[in-house]
Coordinates of C-alpha atoms in Angstrom, one line a residue:
M1 CA -96.9 13.4 11.1
I2 CA -100.5 14.5 10.3
R3 CA -102.3 11.8 8.4
I4 CA -105.5 12.7 6.6
R5 CA -107.5 10.0 4.9
N6 CA -110.7 10.2 2.8
V7 CA -112.0 13.4 4.4
S8 CA -115.0 15.0 3.0
H9 CA -117.0 18.0 4.3
Q10 CA -120.1 19.8 3.5
I11 CA -121.4 23.2 4.6
A12 CA -125.1 23.9 4.1
G13 CA -125.2 21.2 1.5
Q14 CA -122.2 22.5 -0.5
T15 CA -119.3 20.3 -0.8
I16 CA -116.2 21.9 0.5
L17 CA -113.8 18.9 0.7
Q18 CA -114.0 15.7 -1.4
G19 CA -112.1 12.6 -0.2
V20 CA -108.9 14.4 0.8
D21 CA -105.8 12.2 1.4
L22 CA -102.7 13.8 2.5
D23 CA -99.6 13.3 4.7
I24 CA -98.0 16.3 6.3
Q25 CA -94.5 15.3 7.4
Q26 CA -93.0 16.4 10.6
G27 CA -90.7 19.4 10.5
G28 CA -90.3 22.4 8.3
L29 CA -92.8 24.6 6.6
T30 CA -95.8 23.2 4.5
A31 CA -97.8 25.8 2.5
L32 CA -101.4 25.1 1.5
V33 CA -102.1 27.0 -1.8
G34 CA -104.9 27.1 -4.3
P35 CA -107.7 29.4 -5.5
N36 CA -110.5 30.8 -3.2
G37 CA -113.0 28.2 -2.2
A38 CA -110.4 25.3 -2.6
G39 CA -111.1 24.1 0.9
K40 CA -107.8 25.1 2.5
S41 CA -109.1 26.9 5.6
T42 CA -111.7 24.2 6.1
L43 CA -109.1 21.5 6.1
L44 CA -106.9 23.4 8.6
S45 CA -110.0 23.9 10.9
L46 CA -110.8 20.2 10.8
V47 CA -107.2 19.3 11.8
A48 CA -107.4 21.8 14.6
R49 CA -110.9 20.3 15.6
L50 CA -112.6 23.7 15.3
Q51 CA -115.1 22.0 13.0
T52 CA -116.6 18.6 13.5
L53 CA -115.2 15.9 11.1
Q54 CA -118.0 14.6 9.1
S55 CA -116.3 11.7 7.3
G56 CA -112.9 10.2 6.9
Q57 CA -110.1 10.1 9.5
I58 CA -107.3 12.4 10.8
E59 CA -104.4 11.2 12.8
I60 CA -101.6 13.2 14.7
N61 CA -98.5 11.2 15.4
G62 CA -100.5 7.9 15.0
Q63 CA -103.3 9.0 17.3
D64 CA -106.9 9.3 16.1
L65 CA -107.7 13.0 16.3
Q66 CA -111.3 12.3 17.7
Q67 CA -109.7 10.3 20.6
I68 CA -107.3 13.0 21.7
S69 CA -108.5 15.0 24.8
H70 CA -108.8 18.8 24.5
G71 CA -106.0 19.2 27.0
D72 CA -103.5 16.9 25.1
L73 CA -104.5 18.4 21.7
A74 CA -103.8 21.9 23.0
Q75 CA -100.2 20.8 23.9
M76 CA -99.7 19.1 20.4
L77 CA -101.2 21.6 18.0
A78 CA -101.9 25.4 17.9
I79 CA -103.9 27.3 15.4
L80 CA -104.0 31.0 14.5
P81 CA -107.2 31.6 12.5
Q82 CA -107.9 34.4 10.0
V83 CA -110.5 36.1 12.3
L84 CA -109.1 37.1 15.6
T85 CA -111.5 38.2 18.3
S86 CA -109.2 39.2 21.1
T87 CA -109.7 42.8 22.5
H88 CA -107.0 45.3 21.4
R89 CA -106.8 46.7 24.9
I90 CA -104.2 44.2 25.9
S91 CA -100.4 44.4 25.9
V92 CA -98.3 42.4 23.7
Q93 CA -96.7 40.6 26.7
D94 CA -100.1 39.5 28.1
L95 CA -101.2 38.4 24.6
V96 CA -98.2 36.2 24.2
G97 CA -98.9 34.9 27.7
F98 CA -102.2 33.5 26.6
G99 CA -100.3 31.0 24.6
R100 CA -99.3 29.3 27.9
Y101 CA -102.9 28.7 29.0
P102 CA -102.9 25.0 28.1
Y103 CA -100.1 24.5 30.6
S104 CA -100.7 27.2 33.2
L105 CA -104.5 27.5 33.2
G106 CA -104.1 31.2 33.7
R107 CA -101.5 31.0 36.5
L108 CA -98.2 31.7 34.9
G109 CA -95.3 30.0 36.6
P110 CA -91.4 30.5 36.2
K111 CA -91.3 28.1 33.2
D112 CA -94.1 30.0 31.5
R113 CA -92.5 33.3 32.0
E114 CA -89.2 32.1 30.7
I115 CA -90.9 30.8 27.5
I116 CA -92.8 34.1 27.0
A117 CA -89.4 36.1 27.4
E118 CA -87.8 33.7 24.9
V119 CA -90.7 34.2 22.3
L120 CA -90.8 37.9 22.7
Q121 CA -87.2 37.9 21.8
S122 CA -87.5 35.4 19.0
F123 CA -90.2 37.6 17.4
E124 CA -88.4 40.9 18.2
L125 CA -91.2 42.2 20.4
Q126 CA -89.2 43.1 23.5
E127 CA -89.2 46.8 22.8
I128 CA -93.0 46.9 22.4
K129 CA -94.1 44.3 24.9
H130 CA -95.9 46.8 27.1
R131 CA -97.8 48.5 24.3
F132 CA -101.4 47.8 23.6
L133 CA -102.4 45.9 20.5
D134 CA -104.5 48.9 19.1
T135 CA -101.3 51.0 19.1
L136 CA -99.4 48.7 16.8
S137 CA -98.9 48.6 13.1
G138 CA -100.6 45.7 11.2
G139 CA -97.3 43.9 10.8
Q140 CA -96.5 44.4 14.6
R141 CA -100.0 43.1 15.6
Q142 CA -99.7 40.0 13.3
R143 CA -96.3 39.3 14.7
A144 CA -97.7 39.5 18.2
Y145 CA -100.6 37.2 17.5
T146 CA -98.2 34.7 15.8
A147 CA -95.9 34.8 18.8
M148 CA -98.9 34.0 21.1
A149 CA -99.5 30.8 19.0
W150 CA -95.7 30.0 19.1
A151 CA -95.7 30.4 22.8
Q152 CA -98.1 27.5 23.0
D153 CA -95.0 25.4 22.4
T154 CA -96.6 22.8 20.2
E155 CA -95.2 20.4 17.7
Y156 CA -97.6 21.6 15.1
L157 CA -98.5 25.2 14.3
L158 CA -101.3 25.9 11.8
L159 CA -101.6 29.5 10.4
D160 CA -104.5 30.6 8.2
E161 CA -103.4 33.3 5.8
P162 CA -101.2 35.3 8.3
L163 CA -99.9 37.6 5.5
N164 CA -103.3 39.2 4.9
N165 CA -103.0 42.9 5.1
L166 CA -99.3 42.9 5.5
D167 CA -97.0 44.9 3.2
I168 CA -94.1 43.2 1.4
A169 CA -91.5 44.0 4.1
A170 CA -93.7 42.7 6.9
S171 CA -94.7 39.5 4.9
R172 CA -91.1 38.8 4.1
S173 CA -89.9 39.3 7.7
L174 CA -92.6 37.0 9.1
M175 CA -92.0 34.2 6.6
S176 CA -88.3 34.3 7.1
R177 CA -88.7 34.3 10.9
L178 CA -91.2 31.3 10.7
K179 CA -88.9 29.3 8.4
S180 CA -85.9 30.0 10.6
L181 CA -87.6 29.1 13.9
A182 CA -89.2 25.9 12.5
A183 CA -85.7 24.8 11.4
Q184 CA -84.0 25.7 14.6
Q185 CA -86.6 24.2 16.9
G186 CA -87.8 21.2 14.8
R187 CA -91.3 22.2 14.7
T188 CA -93.9 21.8 11.9
I189 CA -95.8 24.8 10.5
V190 CA -98.7 24.4 8.1
I191 CA -99.6 27.7 6.6
V192 CA -102.4 28.8 4.2
L193 CA -101.0 31.3 1.6
H194 CA -102.5 33.1 -1.4
D195 CA -99.3 34.3 -2.8
I196 CA -97.6 31.5 -4.7
N197 CA -94.3 33.2 -4.6
Y198 CA -94.2 33.2 -0.8
A199 CA -95.0 29.5 -0.8
A200 CA -92.4 28.8 -3.4
G201 CA -89.8 31.0 -1.8
Y202 CA -90.1 29.9 1.8
A203 CA -91.9 26.5 2.1
D204 CA -90.3 23.1 2.3
H205 CA -93.4 21.5 1.0
I206 CA -96.4 22.8 -1.1
V207 CA -99.9 21.3 -1.1
A208 CA -102.1 22.5 -3.9
M209 CA -105.8 22.4 -3.6
K210 CA -108.7 23.1 -6.0
A211 CA -112.4 22.5 -5.7
G212 CA -112.1 20.7 -2.4
C213 CA -109.3 18.2 -3.6
V214 CA -105.5 17.9 -3.3
V215 CA -104.2 18.3 -6.7
T216 CA -100.5 17.9 -6.2
A217 CA -97.9 18.0 -3.3
G218 CA -94.2 18.2 -3.0
P219 CA -91.2 20.4 -2.8
P220 CA -91.6 23.8 -4.4
Q221 CA -89.0 22.9 -7.1
E222 CA -91.1 20.0 -8.2
V223 CA -94.5 21.5 -7.9
V224 CA -94.4 25.0 -9.2
S225 CA -94.4 25.2 -13.0
E226 CA -96.4 26.9 -15.8
A227 CA -98.5 23.8 -16.2
F228 CA -99.2 23.8 -12.5
L229 CA -100.3 27.4 -12.6
R230 CA -102.6 26.6 -15.5
S231 CA -104.2 23.6 -13.9
V232 CA -104.6 24.9 -10.4
F233 CA -105.1 28.6 -10.7
D234 CA -106.4 28.8 -14.4
T235 CA -103.9 31.4 -15.3
D236 CA -100.9 31.7 -17.6
A237 CA -97.6 33.0 -16.2
R238 CA -93.9 32.4 -16.6
V239 CA -91.9 30.5 -14.0
I240 CA -88.2 31.2 -13.7
V241 CA -85.6 30.0 -11.2
A242 CA -84.0 32.4 -8.8
N243 CA -81.8 31.3 -5.9
D244 CA -82.7 27.7 -6.6
R245 CA -86.4 28.4 -6.1
P246 CA -89.2 28.8 -8.6
L247 CA -90.4 32.4 -9.1
V248 CA -93.7 33.2 -10.9
I249 CA -93.7 36.2 -13.2
V250 CA -97.2 37.5 -13.9

């Protein structure tokens, strides 16, 4: 479990997070939703220790995040941020191999190659594994980066808006694959999403944030309502039920 207690954060004097308390249970897919500037990405980066924790406490499986070594943390938690800086002149297979660095330190062994092959298959990348990233579509490239993070073989995977710039087909495919893999392998995925319908349709749990605070959290069926949309997103929309899941009609 990821346990967050009384976490606050400021950037250039502006309050981004205010006294956040949150428990992210192990297993399944948890979606962080909320308007722009709610603090979702900042919270994710603090959990991944990409930013320095200013106040409060974060624990992972009962261990204080600040006391976990870099090597141990890299084998517990992986993050795929919004801004990706890797060169595009690299093959899909080599990119996925980067996910094994916390174990191999750049010298891939038989176990690493076995995991890379399994991940390429799980993300349906075998046929393009030798292609360079700059020859891929946006959906293929995002799938390759996500596969790299998955190959890190961590209990927790944090994804910051992985559906950005993806069309409907690619978004649905990626969300369906992530939900299936999390269930099959017992891993925990925490994903920042802007589209409430993807969160409602695929997540096991939703955490809604606004103005640096957690507003509500729970299963989609209990969280997503017309009152919820007004209070969190300041918008009026209908909510219906389709396939036992809430669906927002705008």
